[in-house]
mmCIF file of C-alpha atoms and ligand atoms in Angstrom:
data_model
loop_
_atom_site.group_PDB
_atom_site.id
_atom_site.type_symbol
_atom_site.label_atom_id
_atom_site.label_comp_id
_atom_site.label_asym_id
_atom_site.label_seq_id
_atom_site.Cartn_x
_atom_site.Cartn_y
_atom_site.Cartn_z
ATOM 1 C CA MET A 185 -13.069 23.181 -36.733
ATOM 2 C CA LEU A 186 -16.378 22.890 -38.517
ATOM 3 C CA VAL A 187 -18.666 19.941 -37.730
ATOM 4 C CA LEU A 188 -21.173 18.637 -40.314
ATOM 5 C CA PHE A 189 -24.108 16.331 -39.654
ATOM 6 C CA SER A 190 -27.372 15.255 -41.227
ATOM 7 C CA ASN A 191 -30.535 13.895 -39.654
ATOM 8 C CA LYS A 192 -31.204 11.607 -42.605
ATOM 9 C CA HIS A 193 -29.055 8.853 -41.097
ATOM 10 C CA ARG A 194 -32.110 8.043 -38.966
ATOM 11 C CA LEU A 195 -33.747 6.654 -42.123
ATOM 12 C CA HIS A 196 -31.291 3.746 -41.826
ATOM 13 C CA THR A 197 -31.966 1.786 -38.674
ATOM 14 C CA PRO A 198 -31.583 -1.952 -39.249
ATOM 15 C CA LYS A 199 -32.607 -4.117 -36.334
ATOM 16 C CA PHE A 200 -30.128 -6.912 -36.868
ATOM 17 C CA GLU A 201 -27.275 -8.373 -38.869
ATOM 18 C CA TYR A 202 -26.474 -12.053 -39.370
ATOM 19 C CA TYR A 203 -23.413 -13.345 -37.586
ATOM 20 C CA ASP A 204 -22.523 -17.012 -37.935
ATOM 21 C CA GLY A 205 -26.038 -17.691 -39.177
ATOM 22 C CA VAL A 206 -27.609 -16.035 -36.138
ATOM 23 C CA PRO A 207 -29.545 -12.739 -36.128
ATOM 24 C CA THR A 208 -27.584 -10.364 -33.876
ATOM 25 C CA PRO A 209 -28.687 -6.863 -32.728
ATOM 26 C CA TYR A 210 -27.294 -4.201 -35.072
ATOM 27 C CA PRO A 211 -24.552 -2.215 -33.302
ATOM 28 C CA GLU A 212 -24.304 0.627 -35.834
ATOM 29 C CA LYS A 213 -26.983 2.750 -34.163
ATOM 30 C CA PRO A 214 -28.194 6.353 -34.695
ATOM 31 C CA GLU A 215 -27.328 7.202 -31.066
ATOM 32 C CA ARG A 216 -23.659 7.085 -32.054
ATOM 33 C CA ILE A 217 -24.034 10.363 -33.932
ATOM 34 C CA ASP A 218 -26.113 11.959 -31.155
ATOM 35 C CA ALA A 219 -23.290 11.212 -28.721
ATOM 36 C CA ILE A 220 -20.583 12.771 -30.930
ATOM 37 C CA LEU A 221 -22.786 15.828 -31.501
ATOM 38 C CA ALA A 222 -23.164 16.205 -27.747
ATOM 39 C CA ALA A 223 -19.367 16.227 -27.383
ATOM 40 C CA CYS A 224 -18.991 18.812 -30.164
ATOM 41 C CA ARG A 225 -21.596 21.093 -28.618
ATOM 42 C CA LYS A 226 -20.068 20.724 -25.163
ATOM 43 C CA LEU A 227 -16.761 21.941 -26.590
ATOM 44 C CA GLY A 228 -18.497 24.875 -28.297
ATOM 45 C CA LEU A 229 -17.646 23.820 -31.854
ATOM 46 C CA GLU A 230 -19.547 25.230 -34.829
ATOM 47 C CA VAL A 231 -22.063 22.568 -35.865
ATOM 48 C CA THR A 232 -23.910 22.718 -39.217
ATOM 49 C CA GLU A 233 -26.778 20.539 -40.395
ATOM 50 C CA ILE A 234 -26.630 19.562 -44.072
ATOM 51 C CA THR A 235 -29.982 18.755 -45.670
ATOM 52 C CA GLU A 236 -29.282 18.437 -49.397
ATOM 53 C CA GLN A 237 -28.428 15.217 -51.223
ATOM 54 C CA PRO A 238 -25.303 14.778 -53.368
ATOM 55 C CA ASP A 239 -24.884 15.058 -57.113
ATOM 56 C CA LEU A 240 -24.866 11.417 -58.246
ATOM 57 C CA GLU A 241 -22.127 12.206 -60.774
ATOM 58 C CA LEU A 242 -19.725 12.697 -57.861
ATOM 59 C CA LEU A 243 -20.585 9.310 -56.378
ATOM 60 C CA LYS A 244 -20.102 7.697 -59.786
ATOM 61 C CA GLU A 245 -16.446 8.683 -59.592
ATOM 62 C CA VAL A 246 -15.925 6.127 -56.824
ATOM 63 C CA HIS A 247 -18.766 3.641 -57.383
ATOM 64 C CA THR A 248 -19.994 2.017 -60.577
ATOM 65 C CA PRO A 249 -23.310 3.300 -61.989
ATOM 66 C CA ARG A 250 -24.777 -0.226 -61.885
ATOM 67 C CA TYR A 251 -23.921 -0.571 -58.186
ATOM 68 C CA LEU A 252 -25.583 2.736 -57.298
ATOM 69 C CA GLU A 253 -28.626 1.733 -59.392
ATOM 70 C CA TYR A 254 -28.854 -1.580 -57.551
ATOM 71 C CA LEU A 255 -28.681 0.119 -54.147
ATOM 72 C CA LYS A 256 -31.362 2.612 -55.143
ATOM 73 C CA ASN A 257 -33.709 0.086 -56.742
ATOM 74 C CA LYS A 258 -33.426 -2.532 -53.971
ATOM 75 C CA CYS A 259 -34.221 0.037 -51.304
ATOM 76 C CA ALA A 260 -37.201 1.271 -53.325
ATOM 77 C CA GLU A 261 -38.540 -2.252 -53.755
ATOM 78 C CA ILE A 262 -38.278 -3.670 -50.215
ATOM 79 C CA THR A 263 -40.730 -2.915 -47.426
ATOM 80 C CA ASP A 264 -38.709 -4.290 -44.530
ATOM 81 C CA GLU A 265 -35.116 -5.047 -43.624
ATOM 82 C CA GLN A 266 -33.366 -7.454 -45.945
ATOM 83 C CA ILE A 267 -30.065 -9.252 -45.413
ATOM 84 C CA MET A 268 -28.925 -11.117 -48.468
ATOM 85 C CA PRO A 269 -25.509 -11.443 -50.088
ATOM 86 C CA SER A 270 -25.577 -10.803 -53.839
ATOM 87 C CA ILE A 271 -22.961 -9.852 -56.386
ATOM 88 C CA TYR A 272 -23.138 -6.349 -54.919
ATOM 89 C CA ILE A 273 -23.255 -7.408 -51.252
ATOM 90 C CA HIS A 274 -20.084 -8.752 -49.663
ATOM 91 C CA ASP A 275 -21.466 -10.164 -46.405
ATOM 92 C CA THR A 276 -24.407 -10.367 -44.009
ATOM 93 C CA TYR A 277 -23.351 -7.139 -42.249
ATOM 94 C CA ALA A 278 -24.914 -4.762 -44.777
ATOM 95 C CA PRO A 279 -28.675 -4.967 -44.245
ATOM 96 C CA LEU A 280 -30.847 -2.975 -46.606
ATOM 97 C CA THR A 281 -33.886 -1.078 -45.364
ATOM 98 C CA PRO A 282 -36.216 1.185 -47.361
ATOM 99 C CA GLY A 283 -34.322 4.277 -46.110
ATOM 100 C CA THR A 284 -30.779 2.966 -46.556
ATOM 101 C CA TYR A 285 -30.160 4.575 -49.956
ATOM 102 C CA ASP A 286 -31.241 8.044 -48.822
ATOM 103 C CA ALA A 287 -29.263 7.752 -45.585
ATOM 104 C CA ALA A 288 -26.122 6.573 -47.387
ATOM 105 C CA LEU A 289 -26.373 9.464 -49.858
ATOM 106 C CA ALA A 290 -26.875 11.992 -47.056
ATOM 107 C CA SER A 291 -23.820 10.561 -45.316
ATOM 108 C CA ALA A 292 -21.750 10.948 -48.497
ATOM 109 C CA GLN A 293 -22.968 14.535 -48.890
ATOM 110 C CA LEU A 294 -21.242 15.400 -45.611
ATOM 111 C CA ALA A 295 -17.980 14.284 -47.217
ATOM 112 C CA VAL A 296 -18.760 16.342 -50.344
ATOM 113 C CA VAL A 297 -19.402 19.479 -48.286
ATOM 114 C CA ALA A 298 -16.278 18.823 -46.213
ATOM 115 C CA GLY A 299 -14.315 18.828 -49.474
ATOM 116 C CA ASP A 300 -15.965 22.081 -50.611
ATOM 117 C CA LYS A 301 -15.044 23.773 -47.332
ATOM 118 C CA MET A 302 -11.449 22.570 -47.551
ATOM 119 C CA LEU A 303 -11.100 23.798 -51.116
ATOM 120 C CA ALA A 304 -12.589 27.151 -50.133
ATOM 121 C CA GLY A 305 -9.630 27.332 -47.762
ATOM 122 C CA GLN A 306 -11.608 28.467 -44.760
ATOM 123 C CA GLU A 307 -11.048 25.566 -42.436
ATOM 124 C CA ARG A 308 -8.028 23.689 -41.165
ATOM 125 C CA ALA A 309 -10.288 20.725 -40.357
ATOM 126 C CA VAL A 310 -13.855 19.676 -41.073
ATOM 127 C CA TYR A 311 -15.392 16.826 -39.083
ATOM 128 C CA ALA A 312 -18.104 14.983 -41.050
ATOM 129 C CA LEU A 313 -20.329 12.915 -38.742
ATOM 130 C CA CYS A 314 -21.006 10.308 -41.403
ATOM 131 C CA ARG A 315 -23.479 7.531 -40.733
ATOM 132 C CA PRO A 316 -23.658 4.940 -42.208
ATOM 133 C CA PRO A 317 -19.862 4.628 -42.326
ATOM 134 C CA GLY A 318 -18.105 3.998 -45.631
ATOM 135 C CA HIS A 319 -14.638 2.466 -45.623
ATOM 136 C CA HIS A 320 -15.723 -1.124 -46.388
ATOM 137 C CA ALA A 321 -17.707 -0.040 -49.477
ATOM 138 C CA GLU A 322 -15.830 -0.920 -52.669
ATOM 139 C CA GLN A 323 -16.511 0.416 -56.171
ATOM 140 C CA ASP A 324 -19.046 -2.297 -56.787
ATOM 141 C CA GLU A 325 -19.855 -3.803 -53.395
ATOM 142 C CA MET A 326 -21.346 -2.952 -50.005
ATOM 143 C CA GLY A 327 -20.444 -4.725 -46.765
ATOM 144 C CA GLY A 328 -19.564 -4.276 -43.097
ATOM 145 C CA TYR A 329 -22.208 -1.583 -42.326
ATOM 146 C CA CYS A 330 -20.991 0.458 -45.348
ATOM 147 C CA TYR A 331 -22.811 1.410 -48.579
ATOM 148 C CA VAL A 332 -21.152 4.509 -50.056
ATOM 149 C CA ASN A 333 -17.477 5.200 -49.378
ATOM 150 C CA ASN A 334 -17.548 8.655 -47.802
ATOM 151 C CA ALA A 335 -13.771 8.972 -47.331
ATOM 152 C CA ALA A 336 -13.215 7.989 -50.968
ATOM 153 C CA VAL A 337 -15.760 10.568 -52.125
ATOM 154 C CA VAL A 338 -13.894 13.429 -50.454
ATOM 155 C CA ALA A 339 -10.465 12.052 -51.416
ATOM 156 C CA GLU A 340 -11.520 11.751 -55.057
ATOM 157 C CA LYS A 341 -12.802 15.315 -55.054
ATOM 158 C CA LEU A 342 -9.626 16.701 -53.462
ATOM 159 C CA SER A 343 -7.385 14.663 -55.778
ATOM 160 C CA LYS A 344 -8.378 16.954 -58.647
ATOM 161 C CA LYS A 345 -6.673 19.841 -56.845
ATOM 162 C CA GLY A 346 -3.626 18.218 -55.272
ATOM 163 C CA LYS A 347 -2.016 15.192 -53.650
ATOM 164 C CA VAL A 348 -4.164 13.403 -51.088
ATOM 165 C CA ALA A 349 -3.308 11.087 -48.209
ATOM 166 C CA ILE A 350 -5.888 9.020 -46.342
ATOM 167 C CA LEU A 351 -5.086 7.650 -42.893
ATOM 168 C CA ASP A 352 -7.605 5.105 -41.608
ATOM 169 C CA ILE A 353 -7.524 4.454 -37.861
ATOM 170 C CA ASP A 354 -10.751 2.491 -37.540
ATOM 171 C CA PHE A 355 -10.235 -0.904 -35.832
ATOM 172 C CA HIS A 356 -11.125 -2.607 -39.123
ATOM 173 C CA HIS A 357 -9.129 -2.463 -42.320
ATOM 174 C CA GLY A 358 -10.790 -0.222 -44.920
ATOM 175 C CA ASN A 359 -10.882 -2.722 -47.749
ATOM 176 C CA GLY A 360 -13.181 -0.449 -49.770
ATOM 177 C CA THR A 361 -10.933 2.597 -49.668
ATOM 178 C CA GLN A 362 -7.926 0.421 -50.441
ATOM 179 C CA GLU A 363 -9.662 -1.122 -53.453
ATOM 180 C CA ILE A 364 -10.869 2.202 -54.853
ATOM 181 C CA PHE A 365 -7.381 3.769 -54.893
ATOM 182 C CA TYR A 366 -5.238 0.636 -55.301
ATOM 183 C CA ASP A 367 -3.917 1.551 -58.774
ATOM 184 C CA ARG A 368 -3.309 5.224 -58.079
ATOM 185 C CA ASP A 369 -0.292 7.246 -57.008
ATOM 186 C CA ASP A 370 -2.172 10.507 -56.386
ATOM 187 C CA VAL A 371 -4.141 9.182 -53.397
ATOM 188 C CA LEU A 372 -2.140 7.401 -50.712
ATOM 189 C CA TYR A 373 -4.013 4.999 -48.422
ATOM 190 C CA VAL A 374 -2.477 4.115 -45.045
ATOM 191 C CA SER A 375 -4.331 2.005 -42.487
ATOM 192 C CA VAL A 376 -3.664 0.997 -38.882
ATOM 193 C CA HIS A 377 -6.036 -1.787 -37.836
ATOM 194 C CA ALA A 378 -6.432 -5.138 -36.108
ATOM 195 C CA ASP A 379 -4.727 -8.082 -37.787
ATOM 196 C CA PRO A 380 -7.298 -9.334 -40.323
ATOM 197 C CA THR A 381 -6.186 -12.946 -39.845
ATOM 198 C CA THR A 382 -8.887 -13.246 -37.185
ATOM 199 C CA MET A 383 -10.867 -10.016 -37.552
ATOM 200 C CA PHE A 384 -13.205 -8.553 -40.194
ATOM 201 C CA PRO A 385 -12.674 -7.989 -43.161
ATOM 202 C CA TYR A 386 -10.439 -11.128 -43.061
ATOM 203 C CA GLN A 387 -9.348 -11.074 -46.728
ATOM 204 C CA SER A 388 -7.476 -7.779 -46.786
ATOM 205 C CA GLY A 389 -5.328 -5.487 -44.681
ATOM 206 C CA PHE A 390 -2.056 -7.414 -44.779
ATOM 207 C CA VAL A 391 1.384 -5.777 -45.073
ATOM 208 C CA ASP A 392 2.104 -7.198 -48.522
ATOM 209 C CA GLU A 393 -0.816 -5.255 -50.070
ATOM 210 C CA THR A 394 1.148 -2.217 -51.263
ATOM 211 C CA GLY A 395 -0.670 -1.124 -54.434
ATOM 212 C CA ARG A 396 -0.595 -2.105 -58.104
ATOM 213 C CA GLY A 397 0.863 -0.620 -61.300
ATOM 214 C CA LYS A 398 1.629 3.038 -60.787
ATOM 215 C CA GLY A 399 -0.122 2.707 -57.417
ATOM 216 C CA LYS A 400 2.698 0.435 -56.178
ATOM 217 C CA GLY A 401 3.970 1.845 -52.878
ATOM 218 C CA PHE A 402 0.895 4.054 -52.391
ATOM 219 C CA ASN A 403 -0.997 1.608 -50.190
ATOM 220 C CA ARG A 404 0.361 0.725 -46.754
ATOM 221 C CA ASN A 405 -1.139 -1.508 -44.081
ATOM 222 C CA PHE A 406 -0.136 -1.653 -40.425
ATOM 223 C CA PRO A 407 -1.941 -4.618 -38.838
ATOM 224 C CA LEU A 408 -1.727 -4.846 -35.040
ATOM 225 C CA PRO A 409 -2.189 -7.905 -32.809
ATOM 226 C CA HIS A 410 -5.742 -8.020 -31.503
ATOM 227 C CA LYS A 411 -5.110 -9.203 -27.947
ATOM 228 C CA THR A 412 -1.848 -7.560 -26.938
ATOM 229 C CA THR A 413 -1.926 -4.024 -28.383
ATOM 230 C CA THR A 414 -1.513 -1.305 -25.744
ATOM 231 C CA LEU A 415 -1.795 2.468 -26.094
ATOM 232 C CA GLU A 416 2.016 2.617 -26.140
ATOM 233 C CA SER A 417 2.467 0.055 -28.898
ATOM 234 C CA TYR A 418 -0.425 1.601 -30.823
ATOM 235 C CA LEU A 419 1.163 5.060 -30.719
ATOM 236 C CA GLU A 420 4.462 3.580 -31.887
ATOM 237 C CA THR A 421 2.749 2.160 -34.985
ATOM 238 C CA LEU A 422 0.698 5.313 -35.519
ATOM 239 C CA LYS A 423 3.953 7.282 -35.587
ATOM 240 C CA GLN A 424 5.269 5.039 -38.383
ATOM 241 C CA ALA A 425 2.015 5.393 -40.325
ATOM 242 C CA LEU A 426 2.151 9.181 -39.977
ATOM 243 C CA MET A 427 5.732 9.125 -41.251
ATOM 244 C CA VAL A 428 4.515 7.411 -44.435
ATOM 245 C CA VAL A 429 1.851 10.106 -44.810
ATOM 246 C CA SER A 430 4.398 12.915 -44.311
ATOM 247 C CA VAL A 431 6.827 11.475 -46.863
ATOM 248 C CA HIS A 432 3.992 11.585 -49.456
ATOM 249 C CA GLN A 433 3.749 15.373 -48.823
ATOM 250 C CA PRO A 434 -0.012 15.577 -49.272
ATOM 251 C CA ASP A 435 -1.811 18.824 -50.066
ATOM 252 C CA TYR A 436 -4.961 17.426 -48.434
ATOM 253 C CA PHE A 437 -5.473 14.900 -45.653
ATOM 254 C CA VAL A 438 -8.428 12.601 -44.976
ATOM 255 C CA LEU A 439 -8.710 10.843 -41.620
ATOM 256 C CA SER A 440 -11.043 7.848 -41.452
ATOM 257 C CA LEU A 441 -11.809 7.896 -37.740
ATOM 258 C CA GLY A 442 -13.182 4.896 -35.844
ATOM 259 C CA PHE A 443 -13.650 4.682 -32.107
ATOM 260 C CA ASP A 444 -13.836 0.884 -32.170
ATOM 261 C CA THR A 445 -10.192 0.604 -31.055
ATOM 262 C CA PHE A 446 -11.575 1.581 -27.607
ATOM 263 C CA LYS A 447 -10.752 -1.129 -25.054
ATOM 264 C CA ASP A 448 -14.436 -1.693 -24.202
ATOM 265 C CA ASP A 449 -15.861 -1.694 -27.708
ATOM 266 C CA PRO A 450 -18.518 -4.440 -27.877
ATOM 267 C CA ILE A 451 -17.531 -5.845 -31.298
ATOM 268 C CA ALA A 452 -13.897 -4.870 -31.747
ATOM 269 C CA ALA A 453 -11.497 -3.318 -29.101
ATOM 270 C CA LEU A 454 -7.769 -2.748 -29.382
ATOM 271 C CA GLY A 455 -6.702 -1.729 -25.888
ATOM 272 C CA ILE A 456 -7.126 2.050 -26.220
ATOM 273 C CA PRO A 457 -8.419 3.740 -23.028
ATOM 274 C CA ALA A 458 -10.774 6.733 -23.451
ATOM 275 C CA GLU A 459 -8.035 9.291 -22.659
ATOM 276 C CA GLY A 460 -5.831 7.566 -25.236
ATOM 277 C CA TYR A 461 -7.786 9.346 -27.977
ATOM 278 C CA GLN A 462 -6.240 12.596 -26.763
ATOM 279 C CA ASP A 463 -2.761 11.198 -27.398
ATOM 280 C CA ILE A 464 -3.797 9.760 -30.772
ATOM 281 C CA ALA A 465 -5.367 13.028 -31.923
ATOM 282 C CA ARG A 466 -2.493 15.148 -30.608
ATOM 283 C CA MET A 467 0.003 13.002 -32.512
ATOM 284 C CA ILE A 468 -1.985 13.263 -35.756
ATOM 285 C CA ALA A 469 -2.589 17.022 -35.489
ATOM 286 C CA GLY A 470 1.090 17.532 -34.668
ATOM 287 C CA ALA A 471 2.323 15.519 -37.642
ATOM 288 C CA ILE A 472 -0.012 16.679 -40.436
ATOM 289 C CA ASN A 473 -0.588 20.357 -41.032
ATOM 290 C CA VAL A 474 -2.649 20.508 -44.242
ATOM 291 C CA PRO A 475 -6.431 20.933 -44.717
ATOM 292 C CA THR A 476 -8.080 17.883 -43.201
ATOM 293 C CA ALA A 477 -11.385 16.062 -43.528
ATOM 294 C CA ILE A 478 -12.202 13.865 -40.553
ATOM 295 C CA ILE A 479 -14.676 11.235 -41.697
ATOM 296 C CA GLN A 480 -16.505 9.222 -39.040
ATOM 297 C CA GLU A 481 -16.302 5.469 -39.558
ATOM 298 C CA GLY A 482 -17.051 2.914 -36.797
ATOM 299 C CA GLY A 483 -17.083 2.619 -33.003
ATOM 300 C CA TYR A 484 -19.899 0.905 -31.140
ATOM 301 C CA ASN A 485 -19.703 1.617 -27.426
ATOM 302 C CA VAL A 486 -22.559 4.106 -27.383
ATOM 303 C CA GLU A 487 -22.380 4.755 -23.619
ATOM 304 C CA HIS A 488 -18.758 5.895 -23.869
ATOM 305 C CA PHE A 489 -19.029 7.523 -27.294
ATOM 306 C CA GLU A 490 -19.404 11.102 -26.082
ATOM 307 C CA SER A 491 -16.303 10.760 -23.957
ATOM 308 C CA LEU A 492 -14.296 9.138 -26.775
ATOM 309 C CA ALA A 493 -15.207 11.972 -29.153
ATOM 310 C CA GLU A 494 -14.548 14.621 -26.498
ATOM 311 C CA ASN A 495 -11.116 13.175 -25.783
ATOM 312 C CA PHE A 496 -10.273 13.006 -29.474
ATOM 313 C CA LEU A 497 -11.381 16.586 -30.126
ATOM 314 C CA LYS A 498 -9.512 17.951 -27.111
ATOM 315 C CA GLY A 499 -6.322 16.287 -28.268
ATOM 316 C CA TYR A 500 -6.797 17.402 -31.862
ATOM 317 C CA LEU A 501 -7.590 21.003 -30.972
ATOM 318 C CA GLY A 502 -4.967 21.233 -28.233
ATOM 319 C CA LEU A 503 -7.507 21.936 -25.508
ATOM 320 C CA SER A 504 -6.405 21.146 -21.961
ATOM 321 C CA GLY A 505 -7.805 18.327 -19.857
HETATM 322 C C1 OKP B 299 -17.569 -1.643 -39.667
HETATM 323 B B1 OKP B 299 -16.554 -0.556 -39.315
HETATM 324 C C2 OKP B 299 -19.930 -8.973 -35.241
HETATM 325 C C3 OKP B 299 -19.667 -9.062 -36.757
HETATM 326 C C4 OKP B 299 -19.450 -7.694 -37.305
HETATM 327 C C5 OKP B 299 -18.827 -6.450 -39.244
HETATM 328 C C6 OKP B 299 -17.932 -5.351 -38.776
HETATM 329 C C7 OKP B 299 -18.115 -4.098 -39.561
HETATM 330 C C8 OKP B 299 -17.299 -2.949 -39.007
HETATM 331 N N1 OKP B 299 -21.299 -8.860 -34.884
HETATM 332 N N2 OKP B 299 -18.697 -7.671 -38.485
HETATM 333 O O1 OKP B 299 -15.278 -0.722 -39.847
HETATM 334 O O2 OKP B 299 -16.463 -0.220 -37.946
HETATM 335 ZN ZN1 ZN B 300 -14.570 -0.560 -37.604
#
């Protein structure tokens, strides 16, 4: 497995978000990536720093030009953090800082390089340590800590060479990824997440959202009850989601990986103990045997992050312990 990271994510360090009208400390911190890197290095994985920025033409295949212009221009114009819904901003969980545009582009470049490596056929799996995350970013809208949809960028790129399946196991439904591919039959989107009735993103992630037009049947949501999900019931649902992916017979696989299903996550939590990520990863690696991009999404328990990543990687790579 090849691991990709960038240091440019440090350019994006908002101090707070607004929750219920109240400024709340921002949980999507740079230390999250440091912790995953520590786990990768501990396991002896090959880690590569990516320093270049992406070709904007690639990003314009998943986002509208006017949206990318807005993101760029706003960041260039502000001198301090700004939290303000607009037609391009879905909620008060997507603060802009002067460095947000550059950080979001650097994050997307990890997905681009992951795609290049997969197409070069050298790697079974590439783990892109994306930050900021991406799965809430729609074609024309940022929100929920997300600005550029990294998983969609790699899926779009791979879709030119074969059938793609995306499995999203972040605690939150990936409304952005769903929206971007909703009309398409060449990119399947499957998500396992907390029931959006009471959890972000609230308006999407329900079972009846199955795709539109020729995309009908190529979008599948598996919402889980927030309070009562256990590792056992989670794995049962994950097995069903993986079955949907297998039936699609993808040539390429994209995993949107969040560690916010961890039982002690400060903003989310879905009953998964740290060692549970070994079972989750083992089940995924056992079910899907095509070139894979693992795209980091959320997860906010920084103290446990290294252990969550280590458990996931051990399960995925079939390492003991
Ligand atoms: C991004 B990802 C609580 C409100 C937070 C935004 C959640 C964004 C999650 N302070 N709502 O999917 O992990
Ligand atoms: Zn999440």
